[in-house]
mmCIF file of C-alpha atoms in Angstrom:
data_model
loop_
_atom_site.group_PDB
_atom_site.id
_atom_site.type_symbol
_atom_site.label_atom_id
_atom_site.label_comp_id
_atom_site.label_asym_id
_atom_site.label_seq_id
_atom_site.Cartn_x
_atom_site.Cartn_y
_atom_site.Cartn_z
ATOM 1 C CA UNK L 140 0.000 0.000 0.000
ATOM 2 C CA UNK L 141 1.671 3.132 -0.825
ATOM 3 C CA UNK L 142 1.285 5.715 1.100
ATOM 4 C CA UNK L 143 0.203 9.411 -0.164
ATOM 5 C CA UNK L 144 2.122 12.443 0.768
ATOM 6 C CA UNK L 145 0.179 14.670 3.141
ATOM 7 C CA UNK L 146 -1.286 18.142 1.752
ATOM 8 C CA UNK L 147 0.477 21.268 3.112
ATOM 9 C CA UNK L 148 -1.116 23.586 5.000
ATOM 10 C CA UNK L 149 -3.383 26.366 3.900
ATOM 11 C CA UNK L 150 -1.325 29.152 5.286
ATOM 12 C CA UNK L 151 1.822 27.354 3.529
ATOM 13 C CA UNK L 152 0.256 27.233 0.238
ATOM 14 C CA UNK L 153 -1.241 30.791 0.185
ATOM 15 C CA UNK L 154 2.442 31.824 1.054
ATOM 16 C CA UNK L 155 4.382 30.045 -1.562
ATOM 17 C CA UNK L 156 1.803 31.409 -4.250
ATOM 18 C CA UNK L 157 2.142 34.814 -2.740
ATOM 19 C CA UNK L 158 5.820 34.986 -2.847
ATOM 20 C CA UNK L 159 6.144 33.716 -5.926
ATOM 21 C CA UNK L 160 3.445 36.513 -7.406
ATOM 22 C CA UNK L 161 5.509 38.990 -5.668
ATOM 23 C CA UNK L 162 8.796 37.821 -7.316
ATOM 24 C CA UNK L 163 7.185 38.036 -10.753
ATOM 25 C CA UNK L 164 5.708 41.208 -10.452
ATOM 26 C CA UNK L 165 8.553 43.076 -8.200
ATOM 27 C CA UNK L 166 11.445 42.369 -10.375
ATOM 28 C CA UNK L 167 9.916 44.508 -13.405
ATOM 29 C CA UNK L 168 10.681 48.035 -12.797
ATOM 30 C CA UNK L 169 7.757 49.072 -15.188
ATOM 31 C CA UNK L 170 5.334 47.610 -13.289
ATOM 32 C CA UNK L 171 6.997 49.439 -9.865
ATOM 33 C CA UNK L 172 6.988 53.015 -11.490
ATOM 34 C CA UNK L 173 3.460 52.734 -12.652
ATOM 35 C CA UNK L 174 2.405 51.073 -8.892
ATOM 36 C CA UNK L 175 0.443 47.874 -10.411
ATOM 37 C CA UNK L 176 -0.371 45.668 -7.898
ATOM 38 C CA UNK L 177 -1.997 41.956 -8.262
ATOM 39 C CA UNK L 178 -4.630 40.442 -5.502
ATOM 40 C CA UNK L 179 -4.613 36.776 -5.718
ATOM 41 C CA UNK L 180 -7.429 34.285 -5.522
ATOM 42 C CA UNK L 181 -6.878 30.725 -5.966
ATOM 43 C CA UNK L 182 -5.413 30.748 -9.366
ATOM 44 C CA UNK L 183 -7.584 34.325 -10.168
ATOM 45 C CA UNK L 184 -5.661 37.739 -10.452
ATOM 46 C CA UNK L 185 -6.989 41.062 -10.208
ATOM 47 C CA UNK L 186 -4.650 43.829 -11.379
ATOM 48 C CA UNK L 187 -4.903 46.706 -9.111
ATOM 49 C CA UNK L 188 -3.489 50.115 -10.727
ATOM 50 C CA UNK L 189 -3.511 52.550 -7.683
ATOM 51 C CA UNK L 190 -3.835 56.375 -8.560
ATOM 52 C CA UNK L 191 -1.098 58.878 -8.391
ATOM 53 C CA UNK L 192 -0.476 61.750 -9.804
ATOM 54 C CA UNK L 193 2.040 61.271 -12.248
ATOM 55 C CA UNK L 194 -0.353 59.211 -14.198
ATOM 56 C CA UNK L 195 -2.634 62.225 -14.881
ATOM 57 C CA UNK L 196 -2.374 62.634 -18.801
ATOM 58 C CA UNK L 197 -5.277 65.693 -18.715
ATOM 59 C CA UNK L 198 -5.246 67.716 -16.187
ATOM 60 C CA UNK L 199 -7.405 69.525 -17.390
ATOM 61 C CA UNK L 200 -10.412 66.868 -17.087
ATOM 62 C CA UNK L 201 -8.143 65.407 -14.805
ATOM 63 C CA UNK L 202 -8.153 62.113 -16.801
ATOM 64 C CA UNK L 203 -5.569 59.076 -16.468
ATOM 65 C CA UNK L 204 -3.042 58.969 -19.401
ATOM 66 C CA UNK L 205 -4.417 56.607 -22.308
ATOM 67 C CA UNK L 206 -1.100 54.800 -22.483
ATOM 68 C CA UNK L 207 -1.137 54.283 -18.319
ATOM 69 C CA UNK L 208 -4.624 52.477 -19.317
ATOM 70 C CA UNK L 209 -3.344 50.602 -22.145
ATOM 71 C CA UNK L 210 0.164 49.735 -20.528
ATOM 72 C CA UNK L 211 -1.679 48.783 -16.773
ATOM 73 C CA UNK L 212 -4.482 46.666 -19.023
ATOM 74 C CA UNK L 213 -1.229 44.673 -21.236
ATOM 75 C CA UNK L 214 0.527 43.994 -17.972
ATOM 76 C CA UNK L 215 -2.626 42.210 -16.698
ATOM 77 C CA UNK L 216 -2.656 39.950 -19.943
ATOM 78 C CA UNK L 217 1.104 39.547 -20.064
ATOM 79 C CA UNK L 218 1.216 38.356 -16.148
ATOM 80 C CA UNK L 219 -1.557 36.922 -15.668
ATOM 81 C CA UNK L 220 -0.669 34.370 -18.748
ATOM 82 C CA UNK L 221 2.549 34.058 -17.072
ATOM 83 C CA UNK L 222 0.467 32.886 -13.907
ATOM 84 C CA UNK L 223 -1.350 30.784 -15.669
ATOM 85 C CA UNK L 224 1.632 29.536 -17.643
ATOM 86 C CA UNK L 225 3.611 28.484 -14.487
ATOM 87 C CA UNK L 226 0.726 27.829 -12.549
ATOM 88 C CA UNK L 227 1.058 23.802 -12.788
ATOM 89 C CA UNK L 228 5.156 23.665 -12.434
ATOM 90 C CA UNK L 229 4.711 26.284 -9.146
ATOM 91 C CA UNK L 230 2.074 24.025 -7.724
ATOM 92 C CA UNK L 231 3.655 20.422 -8.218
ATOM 93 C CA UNK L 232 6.818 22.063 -6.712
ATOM 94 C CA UNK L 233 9.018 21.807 -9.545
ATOM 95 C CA UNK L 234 9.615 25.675 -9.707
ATOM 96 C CA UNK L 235 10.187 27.923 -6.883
ATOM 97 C CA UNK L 236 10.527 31.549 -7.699
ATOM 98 C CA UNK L 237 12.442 33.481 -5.145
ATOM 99 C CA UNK L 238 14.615 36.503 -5.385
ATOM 100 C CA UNK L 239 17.792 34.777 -7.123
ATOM 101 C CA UNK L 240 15.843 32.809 -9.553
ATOM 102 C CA UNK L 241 15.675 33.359 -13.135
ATOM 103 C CA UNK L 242 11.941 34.835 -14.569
ATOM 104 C CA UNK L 243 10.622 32.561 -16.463
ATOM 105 C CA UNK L 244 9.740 33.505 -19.899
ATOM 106 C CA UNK L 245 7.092 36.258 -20.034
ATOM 107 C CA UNK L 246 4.654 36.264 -23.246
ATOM 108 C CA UNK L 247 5.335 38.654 -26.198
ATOM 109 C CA UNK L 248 2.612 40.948 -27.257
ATOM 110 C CA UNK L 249 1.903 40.148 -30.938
ATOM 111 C CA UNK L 250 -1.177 42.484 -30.973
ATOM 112 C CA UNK L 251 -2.931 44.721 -28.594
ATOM 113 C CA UNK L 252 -6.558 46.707 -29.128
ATOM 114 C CA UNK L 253 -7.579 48.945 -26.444
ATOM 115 C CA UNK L 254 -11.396 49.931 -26.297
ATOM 116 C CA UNK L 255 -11.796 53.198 -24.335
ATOM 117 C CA UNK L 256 -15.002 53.247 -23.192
ATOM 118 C CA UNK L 257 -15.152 56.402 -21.350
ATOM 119 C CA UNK L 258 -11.943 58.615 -19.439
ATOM 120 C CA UNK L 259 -10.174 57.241 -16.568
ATOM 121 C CA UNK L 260 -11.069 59.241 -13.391
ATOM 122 C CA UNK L 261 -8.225 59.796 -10.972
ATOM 123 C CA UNK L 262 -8.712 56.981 -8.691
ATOM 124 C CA UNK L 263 -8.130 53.219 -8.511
ATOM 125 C CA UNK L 264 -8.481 50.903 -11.093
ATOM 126 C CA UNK L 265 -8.814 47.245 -11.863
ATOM 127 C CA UNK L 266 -8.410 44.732 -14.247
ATOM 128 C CA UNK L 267 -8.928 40.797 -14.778
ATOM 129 C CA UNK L 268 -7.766 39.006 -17.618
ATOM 130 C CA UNK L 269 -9.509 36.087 -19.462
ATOM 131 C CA UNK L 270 -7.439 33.692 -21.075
ATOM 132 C CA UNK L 271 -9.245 32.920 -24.102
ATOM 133 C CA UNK L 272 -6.944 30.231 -25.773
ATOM 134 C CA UNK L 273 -3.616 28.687 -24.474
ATOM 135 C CA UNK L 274 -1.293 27.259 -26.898
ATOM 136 C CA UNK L 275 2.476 26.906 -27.380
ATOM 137 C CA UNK L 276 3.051 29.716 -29.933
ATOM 138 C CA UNK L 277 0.099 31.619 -29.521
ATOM 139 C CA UNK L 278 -2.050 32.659 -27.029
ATOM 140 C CA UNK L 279 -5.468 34.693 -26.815
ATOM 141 C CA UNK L 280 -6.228 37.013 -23.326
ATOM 142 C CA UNK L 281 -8.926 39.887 -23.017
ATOM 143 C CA UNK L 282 -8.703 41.944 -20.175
ATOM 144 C CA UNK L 283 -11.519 43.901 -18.745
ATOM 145 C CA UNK L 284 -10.574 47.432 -17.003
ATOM 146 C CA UNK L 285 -12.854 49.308 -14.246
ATOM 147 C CA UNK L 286 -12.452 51.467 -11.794
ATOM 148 C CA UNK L 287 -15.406 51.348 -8.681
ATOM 149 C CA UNK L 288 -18.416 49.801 -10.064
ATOM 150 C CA UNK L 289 -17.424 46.621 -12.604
ATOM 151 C CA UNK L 290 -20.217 46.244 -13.734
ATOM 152 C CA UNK L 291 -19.656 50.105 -15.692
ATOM 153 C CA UNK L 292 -17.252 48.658 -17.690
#
């Protein structure tokens, strides 16, 4: 009878996936200028693009910069397919991100369409990506941007 190997704990788990996030999104200096932040859920992430100042483009309005919108809206495609990418190897254990390991690979953009739907007001704002097909050479996200009320998309 073989014997199966016990589940870690909870708290263990969340922390491993945690760290690793962190890893992946801390060692891009892009992503630390603009202040993008990701909020993990199981194997969900929610980009989080928290408002300052310097990403006014109108001040006039004041409005968000269009290319803070579209840059905060590729880095939610671009890590999240990462996440997903690396999701099974992180889990099973047979890759540990920490802060002297190499990134793995990050997706290239190929194409990018951004729909503006209205300006960005000068406060928070979120997006989730939707990974619409994975393959080996080519891969199809759409993200989804908000800021307060989701369901104003």
């Amino acid at each position: 009878m073989s014997m199966r190997k016990r589940p870690e704990p909870v708290q263990v788990v969340k922390q491993r996936r945690d760290a690793a996030l962190n890893v992946l999104v801390q060692r891009i200096p892009y992503i630390q200028y603009l202040g993008v932040q990701f909020e993990r859920r199981g194997d969900e992430l929610t980009g989080i693009l928290s408002f300052d100042e310097k990403l006014i483009g109108n001040p006039l309005l004041p409005a968000i910069h269009g290319g803070v919108t579209s840059a905060f809206l590729e880095i939610t495609s671009v890590v999240s397919l990462t996440w997903a990418t690396i999701w099974d190897d992180l889990e099973d254990g047979t890759l540990e991100l920490n802060d002297t390991s190499p990134l793995p690979r990050f997706p290239k953009t190929i194409d990018f369409t951004v729909d503006y739907l209205r300006s960005g007001l000068p406060r928070d704002a979120y997006a989730r990506a939707r990974i619409t097909r994975a393959g080996r050479r080519y891969s199809s996200v759409h993200v989804e941007g908000w800021q307060d009320n989701r369901s104003k998309l």
